Amino acid sequence: MKNRTRILAALALMGAAGMAQAAGNCTISLKGDDAMKFDLKEATVSASCPTITVELAHTGKLPVTAMGHNVVISKTADMAGIARDGIKAGAANAYVPKGDARVIAHTELIGGGQKTKVTFPGKALTPGGDYSFFCTFPGHSAMMKGKLVVTK
Ligand SMILES: [Cu+2]
């Protein structure tokens, strides 16, 4: 009965949306390498996703202490401040300021050959807002950054 109600509700929503796309993208997959680069300059997610997954694969070989990478998501206006405070937070905090409300989501810091992921609710983002993804390892955010486009 519960399932049937859900299906009916979903059908009603689809009808209301008409020809529009039913669901947007809910996963961001990034690769970071030993050349201090992400493979994408832009990624798109939907604020209507119950859960957004951010995946990071470090395709290089260098250790986390030399070429660590993470993915931090914030408003673009907060990026420089978070990167600066991340350096102050230091290696012990994986270069992410602790309990920082500007940080919408962040992965662990990983080294070559490792993978990580993190999830956060789509409702943490506003469609059309100006967001970025970047790495807070010292010096990396100058190159390791991209635009996060948020759709409805
Ligand atoms: Cu990095």
XYZ file of N, CA and C and ligand atoms in Angstrom:
457
model
N 0.844 -1.206 0.000
C 0.000 0.000 0.000
C 0.873 1.247 0.000
N 1.888 1.196 0.858
C 2.802 2.341 0.951
C 3.510 2.561 -0.386
N 3.989 1.441 -0.974
C 4.685 1.518 -2.256
C 3.778 2.080 -3.342
N 2.546 1.610 -3.312
C 1.609 2.041 -4.344
C 1.379 3.551 -4.230
N 1.252 4.035 -2.991
C 1.056 5.465 -2.763
C 2.242 6.245 -3.325
N 3.438 5.692 -3.077
C 4.655 6.352 -3.561
C 4.674 6.404 -5.085
N 4.295 5.294 -5.684
C 4.301 5.239 -7.158
C 3.298 6.249 -7.720
N 2.138 6.286 -7.114
C 1.116 7.229 -7.579
C 1.601 8.666 -7.418
N 2.257 8.945 -6.294
C 2.782 10.288 -6.048
C 3.847 10.627 -7.086
N 4.697 9.639 -7.400
C 5.759 9.850 -8.382
C 5.163 10.129 -9.747
N 4.130 9.361 -10.100
C 3.477 9.562 -11.394
C 2.856 10.951 -11.469
N 2.262 11.379 -10.368
C 1.643 12.704 -10.326
C 2.699 13.783 -10.533
N 3.840 13.602 -9.890
C 4.937 14.568 -10.018
C 5.442 14.606 -11.459
N 5.591 13.418 -12.051
C 6.080 13.352 -13.419
C 5.120 14.060 -14.357
N 3.831 13.864 -14.090
C 2.831 14.532 -14.905
C 2.962 16.042 -14.796
N 3.187 16.511 -13.569
C 3.301 17.940 -13.316
C 4.532 18.512 -14.013
N 5.589 17.707 -14.058
C 6.832 18.189 -14.649
C 6.757 18.183 -16.175
N 5.780 17.475 -16.699
C 5.612 17.438 -18.150
C 6.809 16.832 -18.833
N 7.364 17.543 -19.798
C 8.473 17.011 -20.561
C 9.824 17.243 -19.871
N 9.812 17.931 -18.742
C 11.078 18.249 -18.070
C 11.772 16.973 -17.591
N 13.065 17.040 -17.432
C 13.835 15.908 -16.900
C 13.324 15.579 -15.500
N 13.110 14.282 -15.256
C 12.554 13.871 -13.972
C 13.559 14.073 -12.844
N 14.817 13.690 -13.065
C 15.815 13.812 -12.002
C 17.136 14.276 -12.587
N 17.805 15.140 -11.851
C 19.104 15.639 -12.305
C 20.223 14.728 -11.846
N 21.419 15.190 -12.030
C 22.596 14.407 -11.675
C 22.859 14.469 -10.173
N 23.113 13.314 -9.564
C 23.309 13.255 -8.113
C 24.714 12.795 -7.723
N 25.599 12.620 -8.686
C 26.962 12.170 -8.374
C 27.997 13.017 -9.114
N 29.025 13.400 -8.403
C 30.171 14.073 -9.021
C 31.353 13.115 -8.896
N 32.001 12.809 -10.007
C 33.183 11.941 -9.974
C 34.387 12.719 -10.458
N 35.360 12.899 -9.578
C 36.564 13.652 -9.926
C 37.788 12.758 -9.807
N 38.748 13.051 -10.671
C 40.050 12.409 -10.554
C 41.086 13.497 -10.312
N 41.998 13.234 -9.373
C 43.122 14.134 -9.135
C 44.402 13.379 -9.446
N 45.450 14.100 -9.863
C 46.669 13.396 -10.271
C 47.928 14.009 -9.649
N 49.075 13.479 -10.028
C 50.347 13.980 -9.484
C 50.749 15.322 -10.102
N 50.031 15.761 -11.137
C 50.300 17.062 -11.759
C 49.447 18.169 -11.135
N 48.847 17.859 -9.973
C 48.047 18.846 -9.247
C 46.860 19.329 -10.078
N 46.161 18.392 -10.680
C 45.007 18.758 -11.511
C 43.830 17.836 -11.251
N 42.626 18.429 -11.319
C 41.408 17.630 -11.407
C 41.118 17.404 -12.889
N 40.435 16.311 -13.191
C 40.117 16.034 -14.599
C 38.948 16.866 -15.110
N 38.191 17.514 -14.215
C 37.053 18.334 -14.642
C 37.218 19.779 -14.195
N 36.769 20.687 -15.030
C 36.745 22.115 -14.676
C 35.346 22.530 -14.244
N 34.392 21.656 -14.519
C 33.006 21.958 -14.190
C 32.251 20.666 -13.944
N 31.340 20.704 -12.971
C 30.473 19.554 -12.699
C 29.078 20.087 -12.408
N 28.084 19.252 -12.668
C 26.696 19.680 -12.467
C 25.971 18.697 -11.557
N 25.258 19.229 -10.585
C 24.409 18.395 -9.732
C 23.061 19.072 -9.558
N 22.119 18.279 -9.074
C 20.766 18.786 -8.874
C 20.482 18.979 -7.389
N 19.948 20.147 -7.050
C 19.593 20.422 -5.653
C 18.420 19.560 -5.191
N 17.723 18.918 -6.121
C 16.591 18.080 -5.731
C 17.020 16.653 -5.371
N 18.306 16.332 -5.534
C 18.780 15.007 -5.121
C 18.674 14.883 -3.600
N 18.056 13.815 -3.098
C 18.046 13.626 -1.638
C 19.477 13.566 -1.107
N 20.338 12.883 -1.877
C 21.742 12.731 -1.496
C 22.618 12.964 -2.717
N 23.623 13.802 -2.541
C 24.620 14.000 -3.590
C 25.901 13.291 -3.144
N 26.483 12.531 -4.061
C 27.722 11.810 -3.764
C 28.879 12.469 -4.502
N 29.944 12.742 -3.761
C 31.171 13.275 -4.362
C 32.229 12.185 -4.279
N 32.670 11.722 -5.439
C 33.701 10.675 -5.489
C 35.014 11.292 -5.942
N 36.095 10.876 -5.286
C 37.426 11.339 -5.686
C 38.346 10.136 -5.816
N 39.020 10.068 -6.949
C 40.053 9.048 -7.149
C 41.367 9.772 -7.412
N 42.398 9.408 -6.677
C 43.742 9.969 -6.892
C 44.471 8.992 -7.811
N 44.668 9.422 -9.049
C 45.241 8.518 -10.051
C 46.762 8.563 -10.073
N 47.351 9.390 -9.190
C 48.806 9.503 -9.170
C 49.455 8.448 -8.286
N 50.744 8.693 -7.993
C 51.517 7.742 -7.182
C 52.097 8.387 -5.937
N 52.109 9.712 -5.902
C 52.759 10.409 -4.792
C 51.967 10.248 -3.499
N 52.676 10.219 -2.359
C 51.992 10.040 -1.067
C 51.177 11.269 -0.661
N 50.273 11.039 0.270
C 49.346 12.087 0.723
C 50.096 13.297 1.301
N 51.263 13.050 1.885
C 52.021 14.154 2.488
C 52.625 15.084 1.434
N 52.855 14.563 0.225
C 53.470 15.365 -0.830
C 52.456 15.894 -1.833
N 51.449 15.085 -2.128
C 50.476 15.434 -3.183
C 49.090 14.989 -2.757
N 48.711 15.369 -1.529
C 47.383 14.993 -1.044
C 46.298 15.764 -1.780
N 45.169 15.103 -1.981
C 44.024 15.773 -2.605
C 42.761 15.502 -1.803
N 41.893 16.501 -1.767
C 40.540 16.323 -1.258
C 39.612 17.092 -2.184
N 38.327 16.993 -1.911
C 37.353 17.830 -2.612
C 36.533 18.542 -1.556
N 36.574 19.859 -1.584
C 35.755 20.680 -0.702
C 34.741 21.410 -1.574
N 33.510 21.503 -1.094
C 32.465 22.224 -1.823
C 31.984 23.387 -0.968
N 31.949 24.560 -1.597
C 31.474 25.753 -0.901
C 30.952 26.746 -1.924
N 30.399 27.842 -1.418
C 30.110 28.967 -2.298
C 31.449 29.457 -2.839
N 31.464 29.885 -4.085
C 32.706 30.361 -4.694
C 33.308 31.506 -3.878
N 32.476 32.358 -3.322
C 32.949 33.501 -2.537
C 33.699 33.055 -1.284
N 33.450 31.839 -0.814
C 34.096 31.342 0.414
C 35.365 30.539 0.144
N 35.639 30.272 -1.120
C 36.731 29.352 -1.471
C 38.088 29.822 -0.943
N 38.446 31.064 -1.226
C 39.768 31.565 -0.826
C 39.940 31.530 0.696
N 38.898 31.923 1.418
C 38.962 31.941 2.880
C 39.107 30.546 3.467
N 38.378 29.596 2.897
C 38.466 28.212 3.378
C 39.860 27.653 3.098
N 40.393 27.931 1.905
C 41.731 27.435 1.555
C 42.776 28.008 2.513
N 42.649 29.294 2.813
C 43.588 29.964 3.723
C 43.487 29.356 5.129
N 42.262 29.221 5.630
C 42.070 28.679 6.977
C 42.397 27.183 7.026
N 42.269 26.510 5.883
C 42.636 25.095 5.797
C 44.130 24.910 6.020
N 44.913 25.809 5.477
C 46.371 25.738 5.681
C 46.689 25.944 7.167
N 45.987 26.878 7.783
C 46.174 27.112 9.225
C 45.772 25.874 10.031
N 44.705 25.211 9.609
C 44.234 24.006 10.319
C 45.285 22.904 10.254
N 46.071 22.907 9.184
C 47.229 22.025 9.108
C 46.939 20.579 8.750
N 48.028 19.827 8.642
C 47.944 18.418 8.238
C 47.111 17.605 9.225
N 47.175 17.961 10.512
C 46.440 17.210 11.537
C 44.942 17.237 11.265
N 44.462 18.300 10.612
C 43.045 18.411 10.270
C 42.807 18.211 8.766
N 43.802 17.634 8.098
C 43.710 17.365 6.654
C 43.405 18.638 5.856
N 43.874 19.762 6.385
C 43.766 21.064 5.709
C 42.333 21.521 5.467
N 41.434 21.110 6.376
C 40.062 21.613 6.337
C 39.764 22.236 7.695
N 39.372 23.516 7.725
C 39.049 24.124 9.014
C 37.915 23.380 9.704
N 38.123 23.085 10.980
C 37.165 22.256 11.732
C 35.861 22.993 11.991
N 34.738 22.314 11.799
C 33.423 22.876 12.128
C 33.119 24.171 11.403
N 33.634 24.309 10.192
C 33.478 25.554 9.430
C 32.172 25.515 8.637
N 31.258 26.417 8.973
C 29.934 26.418 8.342
C 30.002 26.761 6.854
N 31.103 27.345 6.417
C 31.232 27.664 4.981
C 31.457 26.406 4.144
N 31.976 25.363 4.804
C 32.237 24.098 4.103
C 30.930 23.311 3.974
N 30.424 23.187 2.760
C 29.164 22.471 2.550
C 29.408 20.967 2.609
N 30.516 20.526 2.058
C 30.903 19.114 2.117
C 32.387 19.013 1.820
N 33.020 17.976 2.360
C 34.411 17.720 1.996
C 34.732 16.251 2.140
N 35.609 15.771 1.265
C 36.075 14.394 1.374
C 37.291 14.366 2.295
N 37.747 13.162 2.563
C 39.044 12.969 3.222
C 40.144 13.414 2.280
N 41.322 13.594 2.835
C 42.525 13.874 2.048
C 43.175 12.523 1.723
N 43.452 12.308 0.431
C 44.004 11.007 0.032
C 45.271 11.173 -0.808
N 46.046 10.112 -0.860
C 47.262 10.091 -1.659
C 47.097 9.224 -2.903
N 48.172 9.102 -3.656
C 48.158 8.362 -4.920
C 47.602 6.955 -4.774
N 46.748 6.551 -5.717
C 46.189 5.214 -5.731
C 44.975 5.037 -4.840
N 44.615 6.060 -4.067
C 43.476 5.924 -3.157
C 42.201 6.524 -3.747
N 41.089 6.125 -3.135
C 39.769 6.637 -3.512
C 39.009 6.995 -2.257
N 38.108 7.959 -2.385
C 37.262 8.308 -1.249
C 35.964 8.893 -1.779
N 34.979 8.979 -0.906
C 33.748 9.670 -1.284
C 33.033 10.206 -0.062
N 32.157 11.163 -0.321
C 31.373 11.761 0.749
C 29.983 12.064 0.180
N 28.997 12.081 1.056
C 27.642 12.436 0.606
C 27.131 13.622 1.415
N 26.250 14.365 0.800
C 25.573 15.462 1.508
C 24.215 15.686 0.846
N 23.279 16.324 1.564
C 21.934 16.500 1.002
C 21.905 17.575 -0.091
N 21.176 17.289 -1.164
C 21.048 18.260 -2.244
C 20.472 19.586 -1.767
N 19.661 19.524 -0.717
C 19.015 20.761 -0.245
C 20.018 21.737 0.390
N 21.268 21.294 0.568
C 22.309 22.210 1.053
C 22.724 23.205 -0.033
N 22.267 22.947 -1.262
C 22.612 23.811 -2.395
C 21.376 24.532 -2.916
N 21.596 25.719 -3.461
C 20.505 26.488 -4.060
C 20.667 26.493 -5.575
N 19.625 26.087 -6.312
C 19.739 26.089 -7.772
C 20.171 27.459 -8.298
N 21.127 27.438 -9.224
C 21.594 28.691 -9.815
C 22.630 29.422 -8.975
N 22.936 28.908 -7.780
C 23.930 29.549 -6.909
C 25.340 29.408 -7.474
N 26.244 30.217 -6.938
C 27.628 30.219 -7.427
C 28.485 29.368 -6.484
N 28.741 28.122 -6.878
C 29.481 27.172 -6.043
C 30.747 26.689 -6.757
N 31.697 26.244 -5.957
C 32.919 25.678 -6.519
C 33.305 24.413 -5.774
N 34.104 23.586 -6.460
C 34.781 22.469 -5.792
C 36.274 22.729 -5.903
N 37.017 22.347 -4.878
C 38.450 22.630 -4.873
C 39.166 21.746 -3.870
N 40.488 21.724 -3.974
C 41.337 20.952 -3.069
C 42.030 21.922 -2.122
N 42.026 21.595 -0.818
C 42.602 22.517 0.162
C 44.016 22.144 0.603
N 44.635 21.151 -0.049
C 46.047 20.890 0.244
C 46.804 22.183 -0.080
N 47.764 22.578 0.787
C 48.411 23.893 0.599
C 48.896 24.133 -0.838
N 48.432 25.228 -1.403
C 48.847 25.637 -2.736
C 48.033 25.041 -3.879
N 47.186 24.052 -3.576
C 46.500 23.363 -4.669
C 45.289 24.086 -5.243
N 44.604 24.883 -4.415
C 43.325 25.447 -4.888
C 43.505 26.445 -6.031
N 44.733 26.931 -6.231
C 44.965 27.835 -7.364
C 44.705 27.103 -8.680
N 45.060 25.818 -8.725
C 44.860 25.027 -9.954
C 43.732 24.018 -9.820
N 43.622 23.436 -8.630
C 42.644 22.357 -8.445
C 41.317 22.932 -7.987
N 40.597 23.466 -8.953
C 39.279 24.022 -8.639
C 38.416 23.967 -9.882
N 37.110 24.012 -9.649
C 36.176 24.022 -10.765
C 34.839 24.560 -10.315
N 33.996 24.775 -11.296
C 32.675 25.349 -11.036
C 31.677 24.224 -10.789
N 30.879 24.400 -9.744
C 29.803 23.442 -9.486
C 28.484 24.090 -9.895
N 27.940 23.612 -10.987
C 26.663 24.124 -11.483
C 25.549 23.376 -10.759
N 24.599 24.119 -10.195
C 23.505 23.487 -9.458
C 22.182 23.745 -10.176
N 21.573 22.647 -10.618
C 20.264 22.745 -11.266
C 19.174 22.466 -10.245
N 17.919 22.638 -10.645
C 16.779 22.388 -9.744
C 16.684 20.931 -9.356
Cu 45.252 18.590 -4.136
